[in-house]
mmCIF file of C-alpha atoms in Angstrom:
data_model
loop_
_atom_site.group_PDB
_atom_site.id
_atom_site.type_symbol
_atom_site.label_atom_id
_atom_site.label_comp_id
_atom_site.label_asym_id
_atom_site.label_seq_id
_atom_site.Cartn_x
_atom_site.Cartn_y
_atom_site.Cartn_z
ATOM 1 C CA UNK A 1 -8.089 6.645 -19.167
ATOM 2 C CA UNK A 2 -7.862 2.849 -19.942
ATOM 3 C CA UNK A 3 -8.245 0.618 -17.040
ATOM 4 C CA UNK A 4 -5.929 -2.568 -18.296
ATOM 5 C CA UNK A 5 -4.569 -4.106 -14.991
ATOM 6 C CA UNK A 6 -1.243 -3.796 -17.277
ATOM 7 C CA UNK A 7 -2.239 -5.919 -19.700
ATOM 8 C CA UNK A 8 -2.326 -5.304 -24.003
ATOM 9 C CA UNK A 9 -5.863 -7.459 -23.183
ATOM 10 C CA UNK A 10 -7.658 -5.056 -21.844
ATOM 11 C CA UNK A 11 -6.221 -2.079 -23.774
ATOM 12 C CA UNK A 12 -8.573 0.558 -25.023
ATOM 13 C CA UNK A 13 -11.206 -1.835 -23.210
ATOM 14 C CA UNK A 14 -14.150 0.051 -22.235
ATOM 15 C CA UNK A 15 -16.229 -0.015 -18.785
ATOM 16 C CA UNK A 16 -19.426 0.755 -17.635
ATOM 17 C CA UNK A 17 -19.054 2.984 -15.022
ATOM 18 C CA UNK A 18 -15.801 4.877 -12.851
ATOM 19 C CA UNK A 19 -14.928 3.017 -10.185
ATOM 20 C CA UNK A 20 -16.580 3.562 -6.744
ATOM 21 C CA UNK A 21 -13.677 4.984 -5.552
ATOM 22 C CA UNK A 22 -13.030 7.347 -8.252
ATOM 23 C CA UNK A 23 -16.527 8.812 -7.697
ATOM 24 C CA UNK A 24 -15.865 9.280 -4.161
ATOM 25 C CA UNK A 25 -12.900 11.211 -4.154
ATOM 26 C CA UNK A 26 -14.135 13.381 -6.822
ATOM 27 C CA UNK A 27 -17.092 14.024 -4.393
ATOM 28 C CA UNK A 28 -14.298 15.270 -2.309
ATOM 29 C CA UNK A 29 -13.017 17.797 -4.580
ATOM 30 C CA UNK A 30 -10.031 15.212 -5.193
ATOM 31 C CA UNK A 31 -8.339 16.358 -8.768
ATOM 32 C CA UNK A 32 -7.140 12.405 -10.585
ATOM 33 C CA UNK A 33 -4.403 13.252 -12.389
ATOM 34 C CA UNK A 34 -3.530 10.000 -13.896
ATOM 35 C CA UNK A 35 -2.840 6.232 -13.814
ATOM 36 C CA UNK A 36 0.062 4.827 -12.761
ATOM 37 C CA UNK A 37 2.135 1.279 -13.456
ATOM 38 C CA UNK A 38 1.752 -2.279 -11.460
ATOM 39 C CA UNK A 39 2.599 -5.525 -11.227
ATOM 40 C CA UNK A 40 0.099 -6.939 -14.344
ATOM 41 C CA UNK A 41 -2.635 -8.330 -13.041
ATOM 42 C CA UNK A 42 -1.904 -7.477 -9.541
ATOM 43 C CA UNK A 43 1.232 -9.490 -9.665
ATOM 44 C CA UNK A 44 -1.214 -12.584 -10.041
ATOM 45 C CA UNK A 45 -0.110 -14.219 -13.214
ATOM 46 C CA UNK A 46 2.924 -15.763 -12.947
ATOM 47 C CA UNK A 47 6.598 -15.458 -12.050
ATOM 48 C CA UNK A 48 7.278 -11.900 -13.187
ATOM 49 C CA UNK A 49 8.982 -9.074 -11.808
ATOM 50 C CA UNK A 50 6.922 -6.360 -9.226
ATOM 51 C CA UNK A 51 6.273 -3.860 -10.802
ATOM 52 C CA UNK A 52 6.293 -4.998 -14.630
ATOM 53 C CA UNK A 53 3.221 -5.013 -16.875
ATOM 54 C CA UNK A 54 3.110 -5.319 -20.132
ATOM 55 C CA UNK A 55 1.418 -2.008 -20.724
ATOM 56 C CA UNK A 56 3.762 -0.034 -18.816
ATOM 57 C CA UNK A 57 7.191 -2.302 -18.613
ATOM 58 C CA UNK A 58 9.058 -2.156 -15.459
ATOM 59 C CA UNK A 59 8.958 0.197 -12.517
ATOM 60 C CA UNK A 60 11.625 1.497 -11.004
ATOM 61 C CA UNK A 61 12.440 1.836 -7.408
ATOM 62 C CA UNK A 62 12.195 5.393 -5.952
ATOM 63 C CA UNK A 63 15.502 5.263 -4.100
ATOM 64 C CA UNK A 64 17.322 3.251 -6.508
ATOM 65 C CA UNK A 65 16.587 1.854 -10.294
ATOM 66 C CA UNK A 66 17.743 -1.275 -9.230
ATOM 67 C CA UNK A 67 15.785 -1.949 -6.204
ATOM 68 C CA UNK A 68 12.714 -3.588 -6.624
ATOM 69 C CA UNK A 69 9.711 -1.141 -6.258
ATOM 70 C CA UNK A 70 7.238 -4.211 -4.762
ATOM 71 C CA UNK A 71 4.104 -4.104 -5.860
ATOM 72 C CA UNK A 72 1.652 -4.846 -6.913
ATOM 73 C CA UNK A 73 0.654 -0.842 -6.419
ATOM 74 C CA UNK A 74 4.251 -0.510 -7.693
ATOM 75 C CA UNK A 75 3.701 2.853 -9.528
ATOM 76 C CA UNK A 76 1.512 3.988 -6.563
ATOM 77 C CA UNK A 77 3.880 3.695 -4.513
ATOM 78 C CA UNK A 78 6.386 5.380 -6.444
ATOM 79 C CA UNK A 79 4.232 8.261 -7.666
ATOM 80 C CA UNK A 80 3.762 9.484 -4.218
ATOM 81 C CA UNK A 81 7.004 9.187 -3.039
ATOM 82 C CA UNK A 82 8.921 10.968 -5.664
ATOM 83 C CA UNK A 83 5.826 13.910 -5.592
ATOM 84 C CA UNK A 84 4.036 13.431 -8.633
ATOM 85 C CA UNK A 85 0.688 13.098 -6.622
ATOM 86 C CA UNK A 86 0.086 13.791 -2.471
ATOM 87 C CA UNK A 87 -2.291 10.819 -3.109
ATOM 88 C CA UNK A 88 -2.134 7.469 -4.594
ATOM 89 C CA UNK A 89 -4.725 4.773 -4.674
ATOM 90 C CA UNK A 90 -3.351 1.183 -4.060
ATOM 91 C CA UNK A 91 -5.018 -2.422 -3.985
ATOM 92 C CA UNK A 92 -4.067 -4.981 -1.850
ATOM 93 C CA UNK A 93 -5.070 -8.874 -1.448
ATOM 94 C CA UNK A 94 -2.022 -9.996 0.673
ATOM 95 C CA UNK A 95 0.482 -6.582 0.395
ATOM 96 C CA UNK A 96 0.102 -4.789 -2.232
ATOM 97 C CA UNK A 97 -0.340 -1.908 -0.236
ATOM 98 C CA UNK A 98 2.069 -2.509 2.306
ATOM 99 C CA UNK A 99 4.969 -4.027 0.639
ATOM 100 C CA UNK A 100 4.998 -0.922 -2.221
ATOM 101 C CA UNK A 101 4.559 1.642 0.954
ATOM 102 C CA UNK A 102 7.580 0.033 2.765
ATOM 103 C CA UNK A 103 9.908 -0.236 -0.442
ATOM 104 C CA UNK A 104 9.383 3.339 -1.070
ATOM 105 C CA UNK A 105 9.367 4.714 1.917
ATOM 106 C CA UNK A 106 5.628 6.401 1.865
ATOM 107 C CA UNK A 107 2.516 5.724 4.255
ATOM 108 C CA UNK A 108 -0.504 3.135 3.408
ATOM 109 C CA UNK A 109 -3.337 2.096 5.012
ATOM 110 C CA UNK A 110 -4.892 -1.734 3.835
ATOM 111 C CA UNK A 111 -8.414 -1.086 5.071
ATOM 112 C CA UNK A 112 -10.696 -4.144 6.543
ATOM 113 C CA UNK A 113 -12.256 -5.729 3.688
ATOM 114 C CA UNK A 114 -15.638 -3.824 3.356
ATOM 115 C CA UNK A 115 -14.720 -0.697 4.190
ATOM 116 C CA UNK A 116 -13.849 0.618 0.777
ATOM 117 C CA UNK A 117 -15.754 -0.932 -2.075
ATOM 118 C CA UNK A 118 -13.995 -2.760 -4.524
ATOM 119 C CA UNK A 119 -16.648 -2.007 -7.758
ATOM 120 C CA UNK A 120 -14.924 -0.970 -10.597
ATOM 121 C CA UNK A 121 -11.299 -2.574 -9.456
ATOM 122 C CA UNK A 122 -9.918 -5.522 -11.684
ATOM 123 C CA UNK A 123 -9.740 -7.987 -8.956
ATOM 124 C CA UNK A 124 -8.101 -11.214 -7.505
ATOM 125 C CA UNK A 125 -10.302 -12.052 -4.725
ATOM 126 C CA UNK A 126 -13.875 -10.721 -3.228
ATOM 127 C CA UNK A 127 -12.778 -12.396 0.215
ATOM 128 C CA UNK A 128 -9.246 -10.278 0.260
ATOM 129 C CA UNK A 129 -9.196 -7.204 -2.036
ATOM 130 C CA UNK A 130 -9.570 -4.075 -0.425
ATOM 131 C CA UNK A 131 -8.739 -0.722 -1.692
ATOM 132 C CA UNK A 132 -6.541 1.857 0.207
ATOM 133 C CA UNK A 133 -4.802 5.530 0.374
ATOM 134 C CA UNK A 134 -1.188 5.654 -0.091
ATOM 135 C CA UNK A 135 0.345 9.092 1.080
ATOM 136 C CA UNK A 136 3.468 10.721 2.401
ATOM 137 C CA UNK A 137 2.450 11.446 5.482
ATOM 138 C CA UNK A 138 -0.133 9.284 8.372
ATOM 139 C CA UNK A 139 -2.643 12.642 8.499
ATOM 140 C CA UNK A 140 -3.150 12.661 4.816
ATOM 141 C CA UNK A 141 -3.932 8.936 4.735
ATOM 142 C CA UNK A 142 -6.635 9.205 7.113
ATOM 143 C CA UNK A 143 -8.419 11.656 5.869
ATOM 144 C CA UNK A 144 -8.331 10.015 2.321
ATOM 145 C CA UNK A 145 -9.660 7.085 4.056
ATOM 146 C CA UNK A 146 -12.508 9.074 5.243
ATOM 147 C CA UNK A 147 -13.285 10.017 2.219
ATOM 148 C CA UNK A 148 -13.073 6.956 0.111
ATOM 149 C CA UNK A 149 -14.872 4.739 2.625
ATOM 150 C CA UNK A 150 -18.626 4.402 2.894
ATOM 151 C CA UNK A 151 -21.486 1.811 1.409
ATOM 152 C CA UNK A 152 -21.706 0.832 -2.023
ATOM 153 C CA UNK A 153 -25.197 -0.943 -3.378
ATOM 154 C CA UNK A 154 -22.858 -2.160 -6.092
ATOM 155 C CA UNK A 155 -20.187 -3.936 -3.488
ATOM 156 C CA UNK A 156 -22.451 -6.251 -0.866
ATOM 157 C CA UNK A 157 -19.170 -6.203 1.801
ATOM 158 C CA UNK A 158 -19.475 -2.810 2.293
ATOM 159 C CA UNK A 159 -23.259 -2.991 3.221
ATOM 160 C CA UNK A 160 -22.889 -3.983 7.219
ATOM 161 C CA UNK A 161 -20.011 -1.162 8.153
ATOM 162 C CA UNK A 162 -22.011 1.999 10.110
ATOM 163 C CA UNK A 163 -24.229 4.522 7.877
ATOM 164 C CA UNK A 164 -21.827 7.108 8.977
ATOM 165 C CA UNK A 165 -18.302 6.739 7.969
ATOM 166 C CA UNK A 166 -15.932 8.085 10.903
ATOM 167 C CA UNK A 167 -13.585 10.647 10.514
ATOM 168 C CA UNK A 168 -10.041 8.596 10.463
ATOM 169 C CA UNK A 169 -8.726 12.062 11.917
ATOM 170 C CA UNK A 170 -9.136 11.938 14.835
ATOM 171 C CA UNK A 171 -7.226 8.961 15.500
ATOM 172 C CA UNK A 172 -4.154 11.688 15.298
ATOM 173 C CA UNK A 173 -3.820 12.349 18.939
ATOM 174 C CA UNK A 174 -0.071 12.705 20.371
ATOM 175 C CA UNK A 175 -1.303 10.625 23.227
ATOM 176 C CA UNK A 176 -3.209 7.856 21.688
ATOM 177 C CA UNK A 177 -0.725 5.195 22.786
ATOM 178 C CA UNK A 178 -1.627 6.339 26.208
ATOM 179 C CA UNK A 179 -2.491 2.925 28.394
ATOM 180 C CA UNK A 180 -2.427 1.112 25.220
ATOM 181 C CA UNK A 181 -1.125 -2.862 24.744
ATOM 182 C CA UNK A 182 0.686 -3.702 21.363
ATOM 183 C CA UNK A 183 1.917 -6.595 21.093
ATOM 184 C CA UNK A 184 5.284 -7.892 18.931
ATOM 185 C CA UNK A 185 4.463 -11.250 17.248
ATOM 186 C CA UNK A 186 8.154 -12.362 16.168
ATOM 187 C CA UNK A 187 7.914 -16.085 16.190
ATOM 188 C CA UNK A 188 8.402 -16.978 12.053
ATOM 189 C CA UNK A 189 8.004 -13.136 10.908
ATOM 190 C CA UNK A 190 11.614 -12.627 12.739
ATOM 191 C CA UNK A 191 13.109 -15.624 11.323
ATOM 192 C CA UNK A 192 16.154 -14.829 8.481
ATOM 193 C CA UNK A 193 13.988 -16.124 5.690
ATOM 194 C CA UNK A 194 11.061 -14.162 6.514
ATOM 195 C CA UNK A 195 12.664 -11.090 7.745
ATOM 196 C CA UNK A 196 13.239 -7.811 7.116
ATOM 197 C CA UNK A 197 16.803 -6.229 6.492
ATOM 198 C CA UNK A 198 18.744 -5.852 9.669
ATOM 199 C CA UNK A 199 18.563 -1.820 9.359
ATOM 200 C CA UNK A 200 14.759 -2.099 9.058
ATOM 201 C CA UNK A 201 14.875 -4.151 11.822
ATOM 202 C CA UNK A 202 16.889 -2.237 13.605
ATOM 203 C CA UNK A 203 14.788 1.179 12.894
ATOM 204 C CA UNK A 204 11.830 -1.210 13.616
ATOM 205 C CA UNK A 205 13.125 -1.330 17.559
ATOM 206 C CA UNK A 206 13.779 1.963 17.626
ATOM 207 C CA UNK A 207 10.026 2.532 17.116
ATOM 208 C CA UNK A 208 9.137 0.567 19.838
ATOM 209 C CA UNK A 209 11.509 2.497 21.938
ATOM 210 C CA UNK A 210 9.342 5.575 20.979
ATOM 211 C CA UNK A 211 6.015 3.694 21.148
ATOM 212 C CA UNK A 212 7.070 2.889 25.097
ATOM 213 C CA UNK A 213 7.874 6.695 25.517
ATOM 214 C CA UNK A 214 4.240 7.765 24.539
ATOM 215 C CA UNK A 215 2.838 5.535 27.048
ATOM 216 C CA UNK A 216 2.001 2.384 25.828
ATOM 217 C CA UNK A 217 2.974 -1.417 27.028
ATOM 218 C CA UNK A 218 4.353 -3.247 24.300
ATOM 219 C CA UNK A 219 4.036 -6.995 24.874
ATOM 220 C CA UNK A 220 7.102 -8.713 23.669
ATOM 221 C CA UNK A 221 6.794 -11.317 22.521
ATOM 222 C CA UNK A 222 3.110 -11.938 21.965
ATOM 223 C CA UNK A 223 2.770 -14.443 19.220
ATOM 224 C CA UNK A 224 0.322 -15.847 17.031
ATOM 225 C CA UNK A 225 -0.810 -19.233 18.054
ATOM 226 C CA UNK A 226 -1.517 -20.381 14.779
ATOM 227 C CA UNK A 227 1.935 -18.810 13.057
ATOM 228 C CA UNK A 228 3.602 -21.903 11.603
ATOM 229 C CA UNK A 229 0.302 -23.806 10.367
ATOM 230 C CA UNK A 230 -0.217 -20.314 8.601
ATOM 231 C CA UNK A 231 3.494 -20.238 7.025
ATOM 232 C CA UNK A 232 2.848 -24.186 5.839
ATOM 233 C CA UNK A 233 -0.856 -23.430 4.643
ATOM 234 C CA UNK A 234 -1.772 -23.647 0.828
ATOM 235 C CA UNK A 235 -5.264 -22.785 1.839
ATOM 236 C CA UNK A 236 -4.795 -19.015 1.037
ATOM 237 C CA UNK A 237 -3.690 -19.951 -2.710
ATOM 238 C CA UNK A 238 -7.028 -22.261 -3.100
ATOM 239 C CA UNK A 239 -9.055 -19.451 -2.499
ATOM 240 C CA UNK A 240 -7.321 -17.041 -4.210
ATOM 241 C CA UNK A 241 -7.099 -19.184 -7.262
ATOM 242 C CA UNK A 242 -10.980 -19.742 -7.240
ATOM 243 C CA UNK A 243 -11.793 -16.163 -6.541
ATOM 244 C CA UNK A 244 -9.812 -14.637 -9.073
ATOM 245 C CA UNK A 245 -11.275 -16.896 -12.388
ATOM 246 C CA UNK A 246 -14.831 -16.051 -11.355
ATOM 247 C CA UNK A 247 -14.206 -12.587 -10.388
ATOM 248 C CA UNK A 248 -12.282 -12.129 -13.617
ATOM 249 C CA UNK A 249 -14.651 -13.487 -15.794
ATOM 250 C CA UNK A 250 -17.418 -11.885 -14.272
ATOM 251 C CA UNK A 251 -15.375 -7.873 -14.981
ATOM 252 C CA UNK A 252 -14.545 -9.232 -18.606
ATOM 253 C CA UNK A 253 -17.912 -10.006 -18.867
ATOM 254 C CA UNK A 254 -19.134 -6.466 -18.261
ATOM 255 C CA UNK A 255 -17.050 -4.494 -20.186
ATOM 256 C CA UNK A 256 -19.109 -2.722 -22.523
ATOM 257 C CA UNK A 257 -16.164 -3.524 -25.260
ATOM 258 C CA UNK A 258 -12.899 -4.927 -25.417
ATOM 259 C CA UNK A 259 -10.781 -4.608 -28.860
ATOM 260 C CA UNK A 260 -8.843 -7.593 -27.918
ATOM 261 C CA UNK A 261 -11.764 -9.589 -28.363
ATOM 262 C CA UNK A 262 -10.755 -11.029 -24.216
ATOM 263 C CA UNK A 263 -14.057 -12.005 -22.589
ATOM 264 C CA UNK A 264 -12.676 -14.589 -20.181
ATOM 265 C CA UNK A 265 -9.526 -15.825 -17.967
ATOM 266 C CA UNK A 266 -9.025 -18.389 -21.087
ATOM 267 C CA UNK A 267 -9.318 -15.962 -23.857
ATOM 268 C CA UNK A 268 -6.442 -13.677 -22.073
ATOM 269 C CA UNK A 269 -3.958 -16.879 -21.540
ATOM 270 C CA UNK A 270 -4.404 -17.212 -25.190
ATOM 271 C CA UNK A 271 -4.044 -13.554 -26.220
ATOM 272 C CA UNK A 272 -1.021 -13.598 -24.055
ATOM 273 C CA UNK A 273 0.433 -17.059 -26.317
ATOM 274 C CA UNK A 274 -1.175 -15.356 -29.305
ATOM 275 C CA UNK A 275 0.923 -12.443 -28.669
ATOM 276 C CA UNK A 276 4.779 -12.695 -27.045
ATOM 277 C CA UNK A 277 5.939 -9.674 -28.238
ATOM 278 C CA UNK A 278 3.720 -7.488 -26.020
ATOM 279 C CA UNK A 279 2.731 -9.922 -23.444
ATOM 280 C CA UNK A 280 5.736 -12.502 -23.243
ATOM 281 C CA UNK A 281 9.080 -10.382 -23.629
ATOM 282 C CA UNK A 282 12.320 -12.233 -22.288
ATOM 283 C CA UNK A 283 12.095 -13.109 -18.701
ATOM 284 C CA UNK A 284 8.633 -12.297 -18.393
ATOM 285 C CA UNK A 285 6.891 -15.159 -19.949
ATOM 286 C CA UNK A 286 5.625 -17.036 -16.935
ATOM 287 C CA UNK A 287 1.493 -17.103 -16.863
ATOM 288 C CA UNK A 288 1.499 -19.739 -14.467
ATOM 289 C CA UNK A 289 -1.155 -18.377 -12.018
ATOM 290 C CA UNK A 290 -3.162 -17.513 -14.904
ATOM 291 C CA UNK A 291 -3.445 -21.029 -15.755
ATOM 292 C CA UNK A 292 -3.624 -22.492 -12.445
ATOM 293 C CA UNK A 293 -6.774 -20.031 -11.625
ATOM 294 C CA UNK A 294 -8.585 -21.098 -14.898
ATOM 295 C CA UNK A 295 -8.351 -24.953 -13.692
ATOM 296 C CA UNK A 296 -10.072 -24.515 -10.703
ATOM 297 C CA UNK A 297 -13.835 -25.192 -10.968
ATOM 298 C CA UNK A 298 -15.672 -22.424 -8.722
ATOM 299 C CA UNK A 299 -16.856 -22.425 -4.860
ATOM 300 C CA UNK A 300 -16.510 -25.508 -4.425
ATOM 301 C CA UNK A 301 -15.751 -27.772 -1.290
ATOM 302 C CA UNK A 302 -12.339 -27.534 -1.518
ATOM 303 C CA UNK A 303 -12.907 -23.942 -1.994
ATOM 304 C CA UNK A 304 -15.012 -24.041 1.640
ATOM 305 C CA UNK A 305 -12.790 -25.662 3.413
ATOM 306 C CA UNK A 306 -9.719 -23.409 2.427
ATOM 307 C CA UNK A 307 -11.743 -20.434 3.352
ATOM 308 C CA UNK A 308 -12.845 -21.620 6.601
ATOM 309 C CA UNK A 309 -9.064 -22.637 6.904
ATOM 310 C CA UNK A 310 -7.711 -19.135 6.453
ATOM 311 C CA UNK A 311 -10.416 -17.461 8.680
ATOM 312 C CA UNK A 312 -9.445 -20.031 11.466
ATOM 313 C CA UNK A 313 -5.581 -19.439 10.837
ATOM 314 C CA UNK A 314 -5.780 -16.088 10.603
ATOM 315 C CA UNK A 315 -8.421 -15.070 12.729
ATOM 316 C CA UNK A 316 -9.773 -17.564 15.361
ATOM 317 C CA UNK A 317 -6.450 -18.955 16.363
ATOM 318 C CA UNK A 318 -4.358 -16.218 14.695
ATOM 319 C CA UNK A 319 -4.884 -12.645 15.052
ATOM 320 C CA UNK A 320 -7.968 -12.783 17.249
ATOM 321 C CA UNK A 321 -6.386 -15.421 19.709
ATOM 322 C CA UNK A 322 -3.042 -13.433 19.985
ATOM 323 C CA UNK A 323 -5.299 -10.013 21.374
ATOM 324 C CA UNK A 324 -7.119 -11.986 23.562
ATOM 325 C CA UNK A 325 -4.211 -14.088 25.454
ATOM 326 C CA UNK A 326 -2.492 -10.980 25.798
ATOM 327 C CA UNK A 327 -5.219 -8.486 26.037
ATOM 328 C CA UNK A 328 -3.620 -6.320 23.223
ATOM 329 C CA UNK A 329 -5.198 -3.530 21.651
ATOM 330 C CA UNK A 330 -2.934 -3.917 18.655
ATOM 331 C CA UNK A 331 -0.004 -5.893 16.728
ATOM 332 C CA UNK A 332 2.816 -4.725 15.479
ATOM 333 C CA UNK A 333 5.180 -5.899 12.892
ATOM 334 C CA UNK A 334 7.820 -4.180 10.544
ATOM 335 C CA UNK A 335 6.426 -4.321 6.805
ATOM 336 C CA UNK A 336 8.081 -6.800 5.027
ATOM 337 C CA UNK A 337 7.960 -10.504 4.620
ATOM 338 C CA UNK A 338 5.145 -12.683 6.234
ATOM 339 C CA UNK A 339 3.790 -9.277 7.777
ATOM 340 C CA UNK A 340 0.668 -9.316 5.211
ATOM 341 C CA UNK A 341 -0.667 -12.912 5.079
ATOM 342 C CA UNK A 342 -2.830 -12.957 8.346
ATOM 343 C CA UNK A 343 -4.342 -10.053 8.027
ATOM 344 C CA UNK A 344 -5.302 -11.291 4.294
ATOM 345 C CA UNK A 345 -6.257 -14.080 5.393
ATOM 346 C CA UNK A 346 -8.618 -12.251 8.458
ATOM 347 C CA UNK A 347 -9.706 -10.111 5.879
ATOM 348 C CA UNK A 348 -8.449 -7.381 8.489
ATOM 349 C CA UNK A 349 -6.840 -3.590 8.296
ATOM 350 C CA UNK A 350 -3.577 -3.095 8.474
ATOM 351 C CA UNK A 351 -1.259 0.434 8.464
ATOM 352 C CA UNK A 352 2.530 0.109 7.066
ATOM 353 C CA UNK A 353 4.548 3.339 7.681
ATOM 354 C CA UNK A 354 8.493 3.032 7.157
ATOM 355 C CA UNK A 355 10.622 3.455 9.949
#
């Protein structure tokens, strides 16, 4: 099966090796049945639609063709929620995962960074991509997540979690919430422009209504300190920017051929110019990210600062500062809108299920 990241570039490209993840849910006794569609590139170059590629053209929502999917792990999430798989695999580097799970109404887990190794994956950014179940139900996306995390030699970030991988099961106990404190962070994620629809928000109370019934003390509100330097921060896009021409270049690099002759970020932008009829079709001509990324000049300082930024923002004075004002054992948020960036930015897990 090609790997292409959507793109006519890397069509009929070949790699070295299956992906990490593909070898460890084979180990499993997992049957992979197929590839599905995404956002091209991970919905990182330009102003396109979620869910378009060039390889596969546009995905459609599960619910209704004219809803938009989300993405990037558009198809994933679609796959599983119309049955054509119990399992899909996603990738997320600020909701890719969660966004697709919420639009089609499915379960998916965005592990910690490290936890799942990334070897194998076209990627944006070894500080943010992670790897991650997607699923119909919560039980089914824990135990793929038991089965697809673990150390890889060939993925350093996954080198420090435990030797033994725990069994994500048997975090399904009906009384879990039991003396538990989860907090609601709705300073900026509640606001109109960074909301969710009114019925999701609605459903989204309801949930804490049944969260409260199983025992637990939700904290409301318990915001993040650092909420409205992270919605005005352009730190996240530095580093992503950065990440995603070396990491790029470095997977191009390896492929053991490529018939497009692509070796590097610069060769695709000018496959893409070289050829509009697969790559630039009306209203999906934009490679602006593309180009941005291949301007930026590597680890730089810049690059330093805007990753010690985000792990501040995120972390330190974010996520980190918010469970220990309040002494939380967990946020909560509904799915959509800002929901992703600090944990992306943390480089933290995060579980979308829609209500």
């Amino acid at each position: 099966m090609d790997t292409t990241a959507g793109s006519f570039g890397l069509q009929h490209s070949i790699v070295p090796d299956d992906a990490w993840i593909v070898k460890r849910l084979r180990a499993a006794g997992a049957i992979i049945l197929g590839k599905t569609n995404l956002s091209e590139l991970a919905h990182y170059r330009g102003k396109c639609a979620s869910g378009w590629s060039g390889v596969g053209g546009q995905t459609t929502n599960a619910y209704y063709p004219s809803a938009d999917p989300s993405g990037s792990s558009s198809g994933s999430g679609v796959a599983v929620s119309i049955g054509l798989a119990a399992v899909a695999i996603g990738t997320e580097t600020n909701g890719s995962i969660i966004s697709p799970t919420s639009h089609n109404n499915i379960v998916g887990i965005k592990p910690t960074v490290g936890l799942t190794s990334r070897a194998g994956v076209v990627p944006i950014s070894s500080h943010q991509d992670t790897v991650g179940p997607m699923t119909r139900c919560v039980a089914d996306a824990a135990a793929v997540l038991s089965g697809i995390a673990g150390k890889d030699p060939n993925d350093s970030d996954t080198l420090s979690q435990p030797d033994i991988v725990p069994d994500f099961t048997q975090g399904l106990n009906s009384r879990a919430f039991e003396g538990k404190r989860i907090g609601v962070p709705r300073r900026v994620f509640f606001d109109d422009e960074n909301g969710s629809h009114p019925e999701i928000l609605a459903a989204f109370e309801e949930a804490l209504e049944v969260i409260r019934s199983l025992g637990a003390t939700v904290v409301d509100p318990a915001d993040l300190p650092s909420i409205d330097e992270i919605k005005a921060s352009k730190a996240e896009t530095i580093v992503l920017d950065a990440d995603f021409k070396i990491g790029l270049n470095k997977y191009l690099s390896h492929l053991l051929s490529n018939p497009s002759g692509v070796r590097t970020m610069a060769d695709l932008i000018k496959f893409n110019d070289d050829n509009p009829d697969l790559e630039k079709p009306e209203g999906f001509e934009d490679q602006s990210i593309l180009i941005r990324s291949e301007a930026t000049t590597g680890h730089d300082s810049t690059f330093a600062a805007a990753l010690a930024m985000n792990r501040d923002l995120g972390g330190t004075r974010g996520i980190d500062a918010a469970l220990q004002k309040y002494n939380l054992d967990a946020l909560i948020l509904p799915s959509d809108g800002l929901t992703s960036t600090p944990p992306g930015m943390h480089n933290i897990s995060f579980i979308a299920r829609d209500t």
